[in-house]
Tab-separated table of C-alpha atoms and ligand atoms in Angstrom:
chain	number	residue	atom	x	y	z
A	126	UNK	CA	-27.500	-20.671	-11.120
A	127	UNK	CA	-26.146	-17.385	-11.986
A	128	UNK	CA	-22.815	-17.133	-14.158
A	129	UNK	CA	-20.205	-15.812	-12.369
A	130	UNK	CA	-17.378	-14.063	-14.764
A	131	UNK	CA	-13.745	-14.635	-13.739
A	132	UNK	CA	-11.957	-11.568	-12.689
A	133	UNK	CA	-9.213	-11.800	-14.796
A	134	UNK	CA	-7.810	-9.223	-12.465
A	135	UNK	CA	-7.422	-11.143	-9.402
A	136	UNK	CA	-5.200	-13.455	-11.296
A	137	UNK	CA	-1.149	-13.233	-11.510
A	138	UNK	CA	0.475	-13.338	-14.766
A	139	UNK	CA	1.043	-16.942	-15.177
A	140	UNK	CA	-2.667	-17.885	-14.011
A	141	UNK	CA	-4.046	-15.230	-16.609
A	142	UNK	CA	-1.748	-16.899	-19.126
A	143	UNK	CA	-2.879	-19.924	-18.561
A	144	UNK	CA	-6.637	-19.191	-18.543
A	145	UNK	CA	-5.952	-17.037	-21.600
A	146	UNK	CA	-4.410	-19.710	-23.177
A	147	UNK	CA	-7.368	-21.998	-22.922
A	148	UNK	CA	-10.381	-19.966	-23.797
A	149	UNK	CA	-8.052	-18.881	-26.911
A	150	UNK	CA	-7.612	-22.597	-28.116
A	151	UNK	CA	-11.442	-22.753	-27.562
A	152	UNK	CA	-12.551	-20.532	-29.577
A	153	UNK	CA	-9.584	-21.057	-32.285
A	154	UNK	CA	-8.114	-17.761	-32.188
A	155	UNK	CA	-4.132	-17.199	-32.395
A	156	UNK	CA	-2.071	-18.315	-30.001
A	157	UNK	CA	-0.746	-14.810	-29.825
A	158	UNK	CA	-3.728	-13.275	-28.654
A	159	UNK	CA	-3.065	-14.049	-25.601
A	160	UNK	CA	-0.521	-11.991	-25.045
A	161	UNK	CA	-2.035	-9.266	-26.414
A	162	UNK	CA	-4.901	-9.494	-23.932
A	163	UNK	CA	-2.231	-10.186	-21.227
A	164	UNK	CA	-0.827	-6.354	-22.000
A	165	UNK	CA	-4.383	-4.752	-21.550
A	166	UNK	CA	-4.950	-6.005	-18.568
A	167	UNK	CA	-2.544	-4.377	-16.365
A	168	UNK	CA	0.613	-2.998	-18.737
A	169	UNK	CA	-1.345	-0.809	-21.145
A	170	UNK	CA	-4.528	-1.231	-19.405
A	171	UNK	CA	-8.016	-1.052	-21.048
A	172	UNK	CA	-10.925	-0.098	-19.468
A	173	UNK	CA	-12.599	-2.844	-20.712
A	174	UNK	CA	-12.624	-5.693	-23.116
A	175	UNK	CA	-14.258	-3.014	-25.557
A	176	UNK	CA	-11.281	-0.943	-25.159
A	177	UNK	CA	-9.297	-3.434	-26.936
A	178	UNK	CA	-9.552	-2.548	-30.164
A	179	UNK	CA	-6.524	-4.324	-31.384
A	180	UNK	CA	-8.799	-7.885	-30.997
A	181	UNK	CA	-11.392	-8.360	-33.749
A	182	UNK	CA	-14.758	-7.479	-31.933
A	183	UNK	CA	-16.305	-11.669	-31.968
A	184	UNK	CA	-13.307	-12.450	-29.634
A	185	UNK	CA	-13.938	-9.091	-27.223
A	186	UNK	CA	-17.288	-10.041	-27.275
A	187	UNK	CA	-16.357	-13.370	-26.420
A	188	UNK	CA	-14.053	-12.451	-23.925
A	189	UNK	CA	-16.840	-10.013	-22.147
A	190	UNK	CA	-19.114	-13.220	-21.690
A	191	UNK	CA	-16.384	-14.964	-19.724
A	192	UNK	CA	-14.557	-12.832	-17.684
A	193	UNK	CA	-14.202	-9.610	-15.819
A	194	UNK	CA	-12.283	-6.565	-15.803
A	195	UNK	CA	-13.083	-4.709	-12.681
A	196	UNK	CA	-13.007	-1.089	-12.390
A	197	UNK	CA	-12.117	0.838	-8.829
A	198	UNK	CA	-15.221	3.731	-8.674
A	199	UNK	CA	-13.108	6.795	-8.152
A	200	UNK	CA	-15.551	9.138	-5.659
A	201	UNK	CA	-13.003	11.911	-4.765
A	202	UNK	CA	-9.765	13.578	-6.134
A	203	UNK	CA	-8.357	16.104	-4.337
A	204	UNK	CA	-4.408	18.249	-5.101
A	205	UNK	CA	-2.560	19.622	-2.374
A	206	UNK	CA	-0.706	22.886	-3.082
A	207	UNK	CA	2.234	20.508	-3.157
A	208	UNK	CA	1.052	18.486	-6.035
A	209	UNK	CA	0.001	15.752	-3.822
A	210	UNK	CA	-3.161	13.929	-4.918
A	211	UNK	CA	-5.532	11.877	-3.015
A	212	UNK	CA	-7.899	9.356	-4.206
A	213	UNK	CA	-10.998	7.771	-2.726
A	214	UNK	CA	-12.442	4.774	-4.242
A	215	UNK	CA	-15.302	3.281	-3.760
A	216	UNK	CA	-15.195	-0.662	-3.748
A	217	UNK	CA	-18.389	-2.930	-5.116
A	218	UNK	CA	-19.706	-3.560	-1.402
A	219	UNK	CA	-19.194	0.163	-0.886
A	220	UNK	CA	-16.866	0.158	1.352
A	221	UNK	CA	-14.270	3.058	0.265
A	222	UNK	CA	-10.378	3.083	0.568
A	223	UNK	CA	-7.785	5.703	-0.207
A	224	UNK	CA	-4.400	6.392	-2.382
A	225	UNK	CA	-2.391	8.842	-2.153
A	226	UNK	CA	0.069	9.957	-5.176
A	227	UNK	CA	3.156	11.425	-4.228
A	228	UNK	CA	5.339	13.250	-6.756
A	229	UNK	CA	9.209	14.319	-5.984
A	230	UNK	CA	11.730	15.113	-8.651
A	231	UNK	CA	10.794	12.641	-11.525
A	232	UNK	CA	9.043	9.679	-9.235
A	233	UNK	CA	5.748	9.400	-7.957
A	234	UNK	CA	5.413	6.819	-4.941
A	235	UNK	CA	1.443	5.526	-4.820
A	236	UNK	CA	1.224	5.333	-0.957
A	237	UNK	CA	-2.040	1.950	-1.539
A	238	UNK	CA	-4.209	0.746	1.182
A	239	UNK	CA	-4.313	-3.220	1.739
A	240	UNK	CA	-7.602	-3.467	3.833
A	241	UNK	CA	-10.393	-1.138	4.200
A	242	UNK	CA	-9.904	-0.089	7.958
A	243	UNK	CA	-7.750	-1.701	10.013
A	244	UNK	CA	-7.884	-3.620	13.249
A	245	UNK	CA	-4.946	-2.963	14.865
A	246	UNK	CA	-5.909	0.889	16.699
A	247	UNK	CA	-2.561	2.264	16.825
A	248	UNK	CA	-3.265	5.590	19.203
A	249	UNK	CA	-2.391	8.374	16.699
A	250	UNK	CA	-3.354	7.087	14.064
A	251	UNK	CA	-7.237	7.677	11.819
A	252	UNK	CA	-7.373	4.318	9.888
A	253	UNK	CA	-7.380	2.550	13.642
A	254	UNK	CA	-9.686	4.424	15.089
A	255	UNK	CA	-12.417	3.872	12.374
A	256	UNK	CA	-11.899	-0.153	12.769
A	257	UNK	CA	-11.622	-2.871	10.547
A	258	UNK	CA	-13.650	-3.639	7.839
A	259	UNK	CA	-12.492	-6.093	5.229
A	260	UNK	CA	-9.335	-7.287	3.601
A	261	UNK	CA	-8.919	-6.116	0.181
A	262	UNK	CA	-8.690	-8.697	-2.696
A	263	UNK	CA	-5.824	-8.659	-5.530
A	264	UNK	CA	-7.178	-6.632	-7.601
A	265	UNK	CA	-8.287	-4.206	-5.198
A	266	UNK	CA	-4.743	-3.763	-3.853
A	267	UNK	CA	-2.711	-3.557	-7.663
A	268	UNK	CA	-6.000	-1.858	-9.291
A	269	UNK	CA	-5.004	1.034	-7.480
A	270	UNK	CA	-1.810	1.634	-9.407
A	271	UNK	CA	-4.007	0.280	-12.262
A	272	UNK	CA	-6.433	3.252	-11.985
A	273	UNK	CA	-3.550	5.656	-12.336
A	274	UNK	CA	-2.664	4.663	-15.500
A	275	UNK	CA	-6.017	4.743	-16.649
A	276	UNK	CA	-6.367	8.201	-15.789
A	277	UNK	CA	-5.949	11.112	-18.662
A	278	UNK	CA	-3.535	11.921	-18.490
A	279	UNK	CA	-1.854	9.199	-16.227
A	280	UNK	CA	-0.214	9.204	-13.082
A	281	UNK	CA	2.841	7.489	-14.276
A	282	UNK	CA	3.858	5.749	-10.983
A	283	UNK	CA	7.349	4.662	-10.353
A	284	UNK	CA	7.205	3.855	-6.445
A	285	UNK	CA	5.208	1.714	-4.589
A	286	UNK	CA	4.413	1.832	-0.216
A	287	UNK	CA	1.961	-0.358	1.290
A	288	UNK	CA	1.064	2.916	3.546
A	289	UNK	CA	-2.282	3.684	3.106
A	290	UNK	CA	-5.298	1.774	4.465
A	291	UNK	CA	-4.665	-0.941	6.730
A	292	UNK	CA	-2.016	-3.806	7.854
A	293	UNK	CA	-0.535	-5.333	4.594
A	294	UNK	CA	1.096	-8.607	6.781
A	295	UNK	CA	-2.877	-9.604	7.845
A	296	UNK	CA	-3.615	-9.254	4.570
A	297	UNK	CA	-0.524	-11.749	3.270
A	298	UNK	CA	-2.998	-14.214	1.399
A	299	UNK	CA	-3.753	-11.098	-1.274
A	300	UNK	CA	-0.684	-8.866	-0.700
A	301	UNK	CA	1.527	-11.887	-1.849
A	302	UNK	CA	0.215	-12.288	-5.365
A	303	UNK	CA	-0.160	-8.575	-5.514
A	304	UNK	CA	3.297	-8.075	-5.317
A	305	UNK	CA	4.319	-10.201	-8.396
A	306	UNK	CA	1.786	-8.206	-10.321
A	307	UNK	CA	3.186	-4.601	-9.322
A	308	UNK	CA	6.675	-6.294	-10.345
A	309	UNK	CA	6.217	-8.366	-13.192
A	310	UNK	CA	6.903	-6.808	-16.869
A	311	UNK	CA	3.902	-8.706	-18.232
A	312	UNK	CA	1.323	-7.014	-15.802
A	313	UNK	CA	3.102	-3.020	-13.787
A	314	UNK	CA	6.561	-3.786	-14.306
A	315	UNK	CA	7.695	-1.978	-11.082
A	316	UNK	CA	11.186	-2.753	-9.744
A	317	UNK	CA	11.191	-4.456	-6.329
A	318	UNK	CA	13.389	-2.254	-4.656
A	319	UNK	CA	10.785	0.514	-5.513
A	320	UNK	CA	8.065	-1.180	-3.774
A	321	UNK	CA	8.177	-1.020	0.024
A	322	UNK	CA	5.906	-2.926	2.241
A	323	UNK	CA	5.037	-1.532	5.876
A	324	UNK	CA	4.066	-3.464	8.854
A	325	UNK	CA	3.660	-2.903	12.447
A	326	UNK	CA	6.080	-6.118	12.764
A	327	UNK	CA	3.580	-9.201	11.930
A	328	UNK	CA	6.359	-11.896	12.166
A	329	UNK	CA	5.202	-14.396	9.922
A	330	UNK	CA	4.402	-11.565	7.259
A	331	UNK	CA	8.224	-10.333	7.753
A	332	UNK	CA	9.676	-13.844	7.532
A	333	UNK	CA	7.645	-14.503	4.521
A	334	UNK	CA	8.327	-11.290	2.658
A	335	UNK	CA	12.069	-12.349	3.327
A	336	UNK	CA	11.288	-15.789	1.240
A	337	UNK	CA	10.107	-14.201	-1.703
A	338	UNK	CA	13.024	-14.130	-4.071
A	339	UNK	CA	12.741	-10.365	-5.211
A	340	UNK	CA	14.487	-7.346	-3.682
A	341	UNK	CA	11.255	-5.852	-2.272
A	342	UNK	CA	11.943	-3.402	0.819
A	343	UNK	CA	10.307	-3.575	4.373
A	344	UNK	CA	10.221	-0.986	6.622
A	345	UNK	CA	8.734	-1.713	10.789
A	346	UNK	CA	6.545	0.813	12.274
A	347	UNK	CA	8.389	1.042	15.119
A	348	UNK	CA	7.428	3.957	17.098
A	349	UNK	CA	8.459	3.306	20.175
A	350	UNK	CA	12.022	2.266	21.845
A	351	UNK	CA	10.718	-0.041	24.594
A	352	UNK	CA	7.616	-2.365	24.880
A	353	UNK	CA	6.269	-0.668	27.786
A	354	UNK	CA	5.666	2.629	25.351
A	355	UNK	CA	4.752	0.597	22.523
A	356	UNK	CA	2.341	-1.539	24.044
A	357	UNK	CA	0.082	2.055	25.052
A	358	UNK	CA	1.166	3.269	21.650
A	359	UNK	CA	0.338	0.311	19.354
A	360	UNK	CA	-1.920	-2.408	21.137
A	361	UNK	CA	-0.315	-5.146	18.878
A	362	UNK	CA	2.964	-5.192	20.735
A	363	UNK	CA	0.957	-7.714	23.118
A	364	UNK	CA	1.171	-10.031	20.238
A	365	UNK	CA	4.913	-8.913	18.519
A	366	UNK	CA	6.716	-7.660	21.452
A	367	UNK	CA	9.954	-5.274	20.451
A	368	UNK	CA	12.389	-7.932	20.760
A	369	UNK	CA	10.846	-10.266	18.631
A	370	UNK	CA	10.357	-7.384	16.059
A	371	UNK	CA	14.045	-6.549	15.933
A	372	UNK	CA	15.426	-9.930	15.985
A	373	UNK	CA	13.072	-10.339	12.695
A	374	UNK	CA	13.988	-7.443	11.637
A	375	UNK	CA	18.036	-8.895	11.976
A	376	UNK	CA	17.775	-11.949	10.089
A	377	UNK	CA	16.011	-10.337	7.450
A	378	UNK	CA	18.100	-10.653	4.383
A	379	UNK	CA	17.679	-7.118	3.460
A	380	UNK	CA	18.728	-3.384	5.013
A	381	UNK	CA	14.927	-2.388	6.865
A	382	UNK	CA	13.788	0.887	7.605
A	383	UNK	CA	12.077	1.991	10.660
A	384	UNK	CA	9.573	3.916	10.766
A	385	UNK	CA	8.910	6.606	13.731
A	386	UNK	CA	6.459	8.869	14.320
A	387	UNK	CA	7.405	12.069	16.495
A	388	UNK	CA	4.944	12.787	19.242
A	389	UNK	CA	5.678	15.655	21.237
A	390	UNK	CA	6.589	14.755	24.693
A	391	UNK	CA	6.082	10.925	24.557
A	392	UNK	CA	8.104	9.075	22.518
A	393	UNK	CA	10.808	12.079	21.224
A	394	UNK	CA	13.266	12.195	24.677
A	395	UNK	CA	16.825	12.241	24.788
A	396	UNK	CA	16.684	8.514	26.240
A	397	UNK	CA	14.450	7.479	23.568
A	398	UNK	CA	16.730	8.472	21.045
A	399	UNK	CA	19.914	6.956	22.609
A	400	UNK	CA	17.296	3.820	22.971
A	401	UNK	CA	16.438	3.883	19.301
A	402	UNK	CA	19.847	4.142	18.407
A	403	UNK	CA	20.692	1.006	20.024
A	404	UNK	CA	17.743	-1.137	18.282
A	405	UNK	CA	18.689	0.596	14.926
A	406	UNK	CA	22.513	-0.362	15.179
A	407	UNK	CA	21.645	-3.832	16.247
A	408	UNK	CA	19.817	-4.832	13.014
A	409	UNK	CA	21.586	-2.247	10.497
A	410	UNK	CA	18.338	-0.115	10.257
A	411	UNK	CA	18.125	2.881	8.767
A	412	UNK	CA	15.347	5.521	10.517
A	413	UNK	CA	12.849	7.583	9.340
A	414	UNK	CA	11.412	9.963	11.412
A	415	UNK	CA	7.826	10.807	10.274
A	416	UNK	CA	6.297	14.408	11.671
A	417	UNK	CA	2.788	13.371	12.815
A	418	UNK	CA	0.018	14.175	10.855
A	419	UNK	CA	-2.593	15.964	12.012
A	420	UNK	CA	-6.231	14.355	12.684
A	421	UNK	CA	-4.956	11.000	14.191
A	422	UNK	CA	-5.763	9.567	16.742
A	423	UNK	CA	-6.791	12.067	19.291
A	424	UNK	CA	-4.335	13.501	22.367
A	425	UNK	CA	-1.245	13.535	20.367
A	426	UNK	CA	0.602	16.860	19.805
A	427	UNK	CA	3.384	16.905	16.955
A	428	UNK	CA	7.063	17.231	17.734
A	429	UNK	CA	8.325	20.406	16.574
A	430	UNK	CA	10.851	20.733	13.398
A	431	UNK	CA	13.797	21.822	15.538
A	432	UNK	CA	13.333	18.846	18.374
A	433	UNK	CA	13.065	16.845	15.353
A	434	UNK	CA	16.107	17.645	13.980
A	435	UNK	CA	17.980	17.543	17.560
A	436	UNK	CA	16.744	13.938	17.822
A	437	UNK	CA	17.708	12.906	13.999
A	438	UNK	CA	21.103	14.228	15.246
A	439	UNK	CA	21.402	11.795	18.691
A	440	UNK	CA	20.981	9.293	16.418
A	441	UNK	CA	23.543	10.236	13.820
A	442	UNK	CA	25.959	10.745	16.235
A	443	UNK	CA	25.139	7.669	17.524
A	444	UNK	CA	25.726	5.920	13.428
A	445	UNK	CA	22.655	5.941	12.532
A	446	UNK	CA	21.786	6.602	9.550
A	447	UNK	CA	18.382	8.828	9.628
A	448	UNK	CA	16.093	11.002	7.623
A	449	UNK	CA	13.041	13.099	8.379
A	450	UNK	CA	10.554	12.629	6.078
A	451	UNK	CA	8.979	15.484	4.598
A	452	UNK	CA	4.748	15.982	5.156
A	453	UNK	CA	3.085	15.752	2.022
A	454	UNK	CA	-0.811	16.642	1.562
A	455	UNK	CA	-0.804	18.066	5.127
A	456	UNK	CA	-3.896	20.637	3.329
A	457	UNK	CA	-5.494	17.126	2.068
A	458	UNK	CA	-5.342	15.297	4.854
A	459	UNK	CA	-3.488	13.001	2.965
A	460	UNK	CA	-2.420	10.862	5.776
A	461	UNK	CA	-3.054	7.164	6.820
A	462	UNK	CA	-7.095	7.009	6.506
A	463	UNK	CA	-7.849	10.628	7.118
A	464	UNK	CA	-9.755	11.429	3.536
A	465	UNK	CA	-12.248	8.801	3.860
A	466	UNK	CA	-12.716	9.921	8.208
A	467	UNK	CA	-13.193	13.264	6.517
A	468	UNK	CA	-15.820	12.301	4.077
A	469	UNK	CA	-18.133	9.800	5.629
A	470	UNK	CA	-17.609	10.501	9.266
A	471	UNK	CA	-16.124	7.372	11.581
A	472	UNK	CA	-18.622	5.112	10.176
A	473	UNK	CA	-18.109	2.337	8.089
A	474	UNK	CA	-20.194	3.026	4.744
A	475	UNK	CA	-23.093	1.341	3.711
A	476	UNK	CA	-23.759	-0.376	0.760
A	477	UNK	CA	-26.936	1.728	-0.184
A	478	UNK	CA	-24.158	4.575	-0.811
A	479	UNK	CA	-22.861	2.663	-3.784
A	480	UNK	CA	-22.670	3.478	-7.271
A	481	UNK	CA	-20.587	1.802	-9.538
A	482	UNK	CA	-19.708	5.028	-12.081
A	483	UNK	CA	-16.598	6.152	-12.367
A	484	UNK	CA	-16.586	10.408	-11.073
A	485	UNK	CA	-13.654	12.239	-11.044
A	486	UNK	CA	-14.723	14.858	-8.491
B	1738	SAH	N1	-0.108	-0.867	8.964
B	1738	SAH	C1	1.143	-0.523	8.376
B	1738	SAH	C2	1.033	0.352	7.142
B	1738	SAH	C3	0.053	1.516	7.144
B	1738	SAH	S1	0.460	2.980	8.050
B	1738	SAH	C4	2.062	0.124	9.386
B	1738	SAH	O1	1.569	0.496	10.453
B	1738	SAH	O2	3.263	0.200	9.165
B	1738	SAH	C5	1.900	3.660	7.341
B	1738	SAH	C6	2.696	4.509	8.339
B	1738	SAH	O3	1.975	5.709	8.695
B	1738	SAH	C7	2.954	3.770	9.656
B	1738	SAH	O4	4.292	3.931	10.048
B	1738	SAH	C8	2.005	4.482	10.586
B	1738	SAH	O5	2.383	4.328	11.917
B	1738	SAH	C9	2.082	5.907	10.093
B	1738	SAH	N2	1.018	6.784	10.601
B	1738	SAH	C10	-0.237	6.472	11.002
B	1738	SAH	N3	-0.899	7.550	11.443
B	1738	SAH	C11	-0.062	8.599	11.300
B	1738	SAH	C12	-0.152	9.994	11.578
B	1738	SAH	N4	-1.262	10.532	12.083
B	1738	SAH	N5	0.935	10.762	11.322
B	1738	SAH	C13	2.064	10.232	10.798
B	1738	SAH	N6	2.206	8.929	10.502
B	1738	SAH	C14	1.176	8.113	10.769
């Protein structure tokens, strides 16, 4: 029987503590070494065990036997003319995900995927229309911001939306443990209103994410002002209808967002708006209009700046409050799955593609 070694990275804090604590004892080290190994795994992370040169070389050596430290293989990095950056990573099965790093004034939001491909084939947009592949595991999800600060120099990220790759709320099982590492001091440290998870309105995601003690933010893609729209728009509305959506999206103990993407001539009328108006008002939302990306799903047209700007102001008038958000990366591509459509065609990858270095292209 082959040795598996335990990905420290797949643990939260107090589970790597723990574990820590007990191989420690073990092999009679300090009981402050623990902590110190605790830091490099996701605060000041090494690269590996090796890396931690502040732990006499028996216990890294020791350490190296026992556990693991996986690395994310970066295969592309690209810059917009914006500043922008998009990452691909390649995954240990090969499958490949994307990140997107977003800088404005003195933040950078990581825009992480949660699953490589997604089931859920919302019409316009590239991630649905390549299918799902796999959920991503823990360390997948957080080693994403972790491969930013291993970068030289680092990204130094102080935002966090679940807006790449895939549905965070199917993914619940690894997304929930992910978010105490992104938040915790011991392990990214990132404040929960900072991080923002997005879902298409997976109820038992939303009413869980509204049990978890910290201020983390949700915003609904909702896209649509009635379910006969949505349901041609975003298949899952079968499952969630609207109503249900917003009345989740009410008792939630924290202000939501909505998210809405503008496509010309079907979901950006004057009705619409007045309809969207009344769904925001009802739960307190506040609305973000998103211009569509190019290279969607295919038969969409964008809505143009001015109409977008006559239907943010139907719904301020109506008290709502509303921004547009601004298109980042529209020379990357960097939208919801479009790098990795743009580098290995619609199919899923195989695993003969796979190579575990580390290139920054
Ligand atoms: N599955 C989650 C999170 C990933 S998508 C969700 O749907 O909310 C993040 C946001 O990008 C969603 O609001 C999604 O609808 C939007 N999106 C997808 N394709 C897009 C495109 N081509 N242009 C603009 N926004 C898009």
């Amino acid at each position: 029987m082959t040795v598996l070694h335990e990905n420290l990275l797949n643990l939260t804090p107090d589970e790597a503590k723990s574990r820590l604590g007990v191989v420690v004892a073990e092999l009679g080290q300090p009981a402050y070494r623990v902590a110190q190994i605790l830091r490099r795994l996701w605060h000041l992370p090494a690269a590996s065990f090796n890396d931690m040169t502040e732990l006499p070389a028996p216990l890294r050596a020791e350490l190296e036997l026992r556990f693991s430290l996986p690395r994310l293989a970066m295969t592309a990095r690209q810059e917009s003319k914006d500043g922008t950056q998009k990452f691909l990573f390649r995954l240990h099965d090969g499958e490949a995900i994307e990140t997107v790093a977003i800088p404005d004034g003195g933040r950078v939001t990581l825009c992480i995927s949660s699953q490589a491909g997604c089931a859920l084939k919302c019409a316009f947009c590239a991630t649905g229309a390549m299918g799902f592949s796999r959920n991503l595991e823990v360390h997948e999800i957080a080693g994403q911001v972790r491969e930013m600060r291993l970068l030289d120099p680092p990204v130094n990220v102080t935002n966090i939306v679940f807006m790449g790759m895939g549905e965070p709320m199917m993914n619940w099982k690894a997304v929930d443990p992910t978010l105490t590492l992104l938040n915790d001091p011991r392990a990214l440290g990132i404040g929960a209103r900072h991080i923002t998870i997005s879902t298409v309105g997976v109820l038992p995601g939303i009413v869980a994410l509204g049990q978890r003690a910290e201020q983390f933010r949700l915003a609904i893609s909702i896209h649509a002002p009635t379910d006969e729209l949505r349901q041609q728009l975003m298949p899952i509305n079968t499952k969630f209808p609207l109503a249900e959506v917003i009345e989740a999206a009410k008792v939630f103990d924290r202000r939501v967002t909505f998210e809405y993407v503008m496509l010309g001539g079907v979901n950006d009328g004057v009705e619409q708006a007045r309809e969207l108006a009344r769904l925001a008002r009802e739960c307190r939302a506040f609305v973000n209009l998103i211009p569509l990306h190019p290279g969607g799903g295919q038969g969409f047209v964008p809505t143009s700046g001015n109409e977008i700007s006559r239907f943010a102001r139907l719904l301020r008038d109506r008290d709502v409050e509303v921004a547009v958000r601004k298109s980042r990366g529209i020379d990357i591509a960097a939208a919801c799955g479009q790098l990795r459509v743009e580098r290995l065609g619609r199919r899923a990858p195989r695993a003969a593609e796979q190579n575990g270095d580390v290139q920054v292209a």
